[in-house]
mmCIF file of C-alpha atoms in Angstrom:
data_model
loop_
_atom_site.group_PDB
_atom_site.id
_atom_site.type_symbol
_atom_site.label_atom_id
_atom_site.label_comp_id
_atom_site.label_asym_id
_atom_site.label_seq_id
_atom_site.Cartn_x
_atom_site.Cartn_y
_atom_site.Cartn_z
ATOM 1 C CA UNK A 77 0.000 0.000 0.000
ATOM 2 C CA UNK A 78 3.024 2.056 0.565
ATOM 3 C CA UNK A 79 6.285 2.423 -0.796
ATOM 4 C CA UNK A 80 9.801 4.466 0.431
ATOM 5 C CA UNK A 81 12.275 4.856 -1.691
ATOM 6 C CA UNK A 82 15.353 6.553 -0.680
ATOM 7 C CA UNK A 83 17.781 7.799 -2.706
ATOM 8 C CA UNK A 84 21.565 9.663 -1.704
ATOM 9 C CA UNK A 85 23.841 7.241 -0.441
ATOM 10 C CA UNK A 86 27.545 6.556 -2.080
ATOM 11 C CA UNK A 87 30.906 6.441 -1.109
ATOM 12 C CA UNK A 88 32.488 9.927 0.378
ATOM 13 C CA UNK A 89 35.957 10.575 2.184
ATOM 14 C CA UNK A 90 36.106 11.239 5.828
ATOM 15 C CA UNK A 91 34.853 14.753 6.393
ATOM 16 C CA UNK A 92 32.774 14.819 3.572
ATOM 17 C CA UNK A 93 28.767 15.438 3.665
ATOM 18 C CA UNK A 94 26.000 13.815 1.605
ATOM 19 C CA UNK A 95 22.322 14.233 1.535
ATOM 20 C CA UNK A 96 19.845 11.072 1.696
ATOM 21 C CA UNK A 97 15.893 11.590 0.513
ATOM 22 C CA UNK A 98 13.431 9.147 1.155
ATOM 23 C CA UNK A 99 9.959 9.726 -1.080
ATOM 24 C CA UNK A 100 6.713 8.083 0.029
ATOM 25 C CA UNK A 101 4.125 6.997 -2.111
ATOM 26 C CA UNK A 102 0.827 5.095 -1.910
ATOM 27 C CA UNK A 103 -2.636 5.277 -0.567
ATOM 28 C CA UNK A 104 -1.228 7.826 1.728
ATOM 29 C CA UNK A 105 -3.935 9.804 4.062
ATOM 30 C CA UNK A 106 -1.411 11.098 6.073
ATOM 31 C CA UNK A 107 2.277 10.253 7.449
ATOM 32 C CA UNK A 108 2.926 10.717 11.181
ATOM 33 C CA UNK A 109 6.495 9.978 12.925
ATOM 34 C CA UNK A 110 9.242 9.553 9.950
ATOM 35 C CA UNK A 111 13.027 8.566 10.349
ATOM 36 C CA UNK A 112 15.918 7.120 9.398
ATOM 37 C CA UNK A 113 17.709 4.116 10.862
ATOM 38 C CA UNK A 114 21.258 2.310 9.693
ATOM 39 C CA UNK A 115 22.708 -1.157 10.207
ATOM 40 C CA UNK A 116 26.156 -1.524 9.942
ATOM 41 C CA UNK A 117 27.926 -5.187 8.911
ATOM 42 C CA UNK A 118 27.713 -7.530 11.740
ATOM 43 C CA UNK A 119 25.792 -5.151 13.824
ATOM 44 C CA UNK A 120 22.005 -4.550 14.986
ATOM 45 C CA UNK A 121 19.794 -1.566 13.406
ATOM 46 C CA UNK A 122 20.001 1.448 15.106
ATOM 47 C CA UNK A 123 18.169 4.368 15.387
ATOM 48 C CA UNK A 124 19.951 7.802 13.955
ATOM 49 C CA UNK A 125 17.444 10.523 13.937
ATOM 50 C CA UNK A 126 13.682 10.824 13.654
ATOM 51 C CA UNK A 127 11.094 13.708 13.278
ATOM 52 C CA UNK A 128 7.364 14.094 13.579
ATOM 53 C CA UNK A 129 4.871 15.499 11.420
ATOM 54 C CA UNK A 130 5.049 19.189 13.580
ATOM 55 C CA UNK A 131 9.156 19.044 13.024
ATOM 56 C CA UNK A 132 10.081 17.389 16.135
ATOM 57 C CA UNK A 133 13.518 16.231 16.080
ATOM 58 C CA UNK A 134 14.622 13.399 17.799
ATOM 59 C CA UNK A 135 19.095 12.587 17.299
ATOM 60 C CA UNK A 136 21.156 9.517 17.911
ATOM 61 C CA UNK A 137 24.395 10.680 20.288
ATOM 62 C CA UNK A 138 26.722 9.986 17.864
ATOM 63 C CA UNK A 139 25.206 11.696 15.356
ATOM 64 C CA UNK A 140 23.803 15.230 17.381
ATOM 65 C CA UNK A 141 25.552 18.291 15.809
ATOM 66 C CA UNK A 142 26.486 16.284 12.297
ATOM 67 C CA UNK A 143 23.115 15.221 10.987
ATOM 68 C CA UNK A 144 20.297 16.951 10.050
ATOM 69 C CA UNK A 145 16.730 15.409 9.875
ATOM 70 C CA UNK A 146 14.018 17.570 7.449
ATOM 71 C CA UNK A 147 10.507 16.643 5.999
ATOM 72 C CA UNK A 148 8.327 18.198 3.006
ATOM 73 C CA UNK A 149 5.458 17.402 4.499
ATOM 74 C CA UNK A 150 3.618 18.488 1.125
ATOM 75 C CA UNK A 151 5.779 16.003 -0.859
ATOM 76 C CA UNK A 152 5.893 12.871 1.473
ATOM 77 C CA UNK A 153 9.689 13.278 2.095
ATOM 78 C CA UNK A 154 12.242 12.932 4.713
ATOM 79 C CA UNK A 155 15.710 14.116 4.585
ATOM 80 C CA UNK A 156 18.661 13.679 6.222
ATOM 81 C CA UNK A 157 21.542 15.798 5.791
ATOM 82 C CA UNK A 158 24.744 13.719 6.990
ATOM 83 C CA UNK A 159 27.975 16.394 7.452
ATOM 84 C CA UNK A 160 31.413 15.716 9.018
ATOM 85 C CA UNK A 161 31.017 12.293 8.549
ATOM 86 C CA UNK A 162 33.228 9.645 9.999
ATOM 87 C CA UNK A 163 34.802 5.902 8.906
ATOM 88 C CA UNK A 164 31.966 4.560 11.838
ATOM 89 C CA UNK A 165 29.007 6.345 10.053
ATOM 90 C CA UNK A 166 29.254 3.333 6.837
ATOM 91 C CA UNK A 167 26.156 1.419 6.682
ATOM 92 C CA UNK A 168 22.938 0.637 5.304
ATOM 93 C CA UNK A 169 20.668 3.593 5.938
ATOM 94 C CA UNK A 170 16.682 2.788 6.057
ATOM 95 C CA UNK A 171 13.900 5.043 6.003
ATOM 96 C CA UNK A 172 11.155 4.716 8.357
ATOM 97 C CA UNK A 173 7.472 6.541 8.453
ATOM 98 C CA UNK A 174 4.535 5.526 10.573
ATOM 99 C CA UNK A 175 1.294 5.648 7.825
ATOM 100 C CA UNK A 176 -1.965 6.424 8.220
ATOM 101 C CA UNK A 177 -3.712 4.315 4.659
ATOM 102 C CA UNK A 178 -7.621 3.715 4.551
ATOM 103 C CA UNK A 179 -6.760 0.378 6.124
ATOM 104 C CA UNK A 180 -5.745 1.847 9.401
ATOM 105 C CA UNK A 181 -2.563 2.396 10.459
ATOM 106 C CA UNK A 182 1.328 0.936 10.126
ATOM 107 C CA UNK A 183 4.981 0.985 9.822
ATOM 108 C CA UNK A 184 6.976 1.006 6.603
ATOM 109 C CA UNK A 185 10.751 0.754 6.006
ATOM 110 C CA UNK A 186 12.692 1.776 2.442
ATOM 111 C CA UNK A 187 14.672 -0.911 0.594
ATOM 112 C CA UNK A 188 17.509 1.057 2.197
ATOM 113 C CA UNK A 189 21.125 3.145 0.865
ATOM 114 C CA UNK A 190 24.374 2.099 1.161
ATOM 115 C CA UNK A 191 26.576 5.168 2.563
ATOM 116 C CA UNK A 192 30.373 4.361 2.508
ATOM 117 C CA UNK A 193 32.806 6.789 4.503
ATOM 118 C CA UNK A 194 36.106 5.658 3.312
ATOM 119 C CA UNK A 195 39.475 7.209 1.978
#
């Protein structure tokens, strides 16, 4: 019923910024929490920064002062805005947004982004 796509991720040397986008699409009526999570390789999902519909921001520690969480709330979006980023930031970035459809309501993820902080 719903579908995230996000869209940003690549490969960037340490110090370097990118910008990840995650567009929502469906039998939307409306989109409450969104936010963005990462896994890195042999380690659980974690949360790095949500935000609710009213622009709310919620920040992982190690993130706080580097990232940047924005919506469009007009165009179904979340953004993050990843600066000063480190070797330990690498992993597979998912979007998250709790839906409201004509079903009721529920949780979707994106496919996810692979974001690579290497030299």
């Amino acid at each position: 019923q719903v579908q995230l796509v996000e869209s940003g991720g690549g490969l960037v040397q340490p110090g370097g910024s990118l910008r990840l986008s995650c567009a929502a699409s469906g039998m939307i009526v409306s989109i409450y929490d969104m936010g963005w999570y990462r896994q890195a390789p042999g380690k659980q999902r974690e949360l790095v920064a949500t935000i609710t519909k009213g622009g709310s921001t919620n920040y992982a520690d190690s993130v706080k002062g580097r990232f940047t969480i924005s919506r469009d709330n007009a165009k179904n979006t979340v953004y993050l805005q990843m600066n000063s980023l480190k070797p330990e930031d690498t992993a597979i970035y998912y979007c998250n947004a709790d839906v409201w459809v004509p079903t009721g309501t529920g949780t979707y993820w994106g496919q996810g982004t692979q974001v690579t902080v290497s030299s």
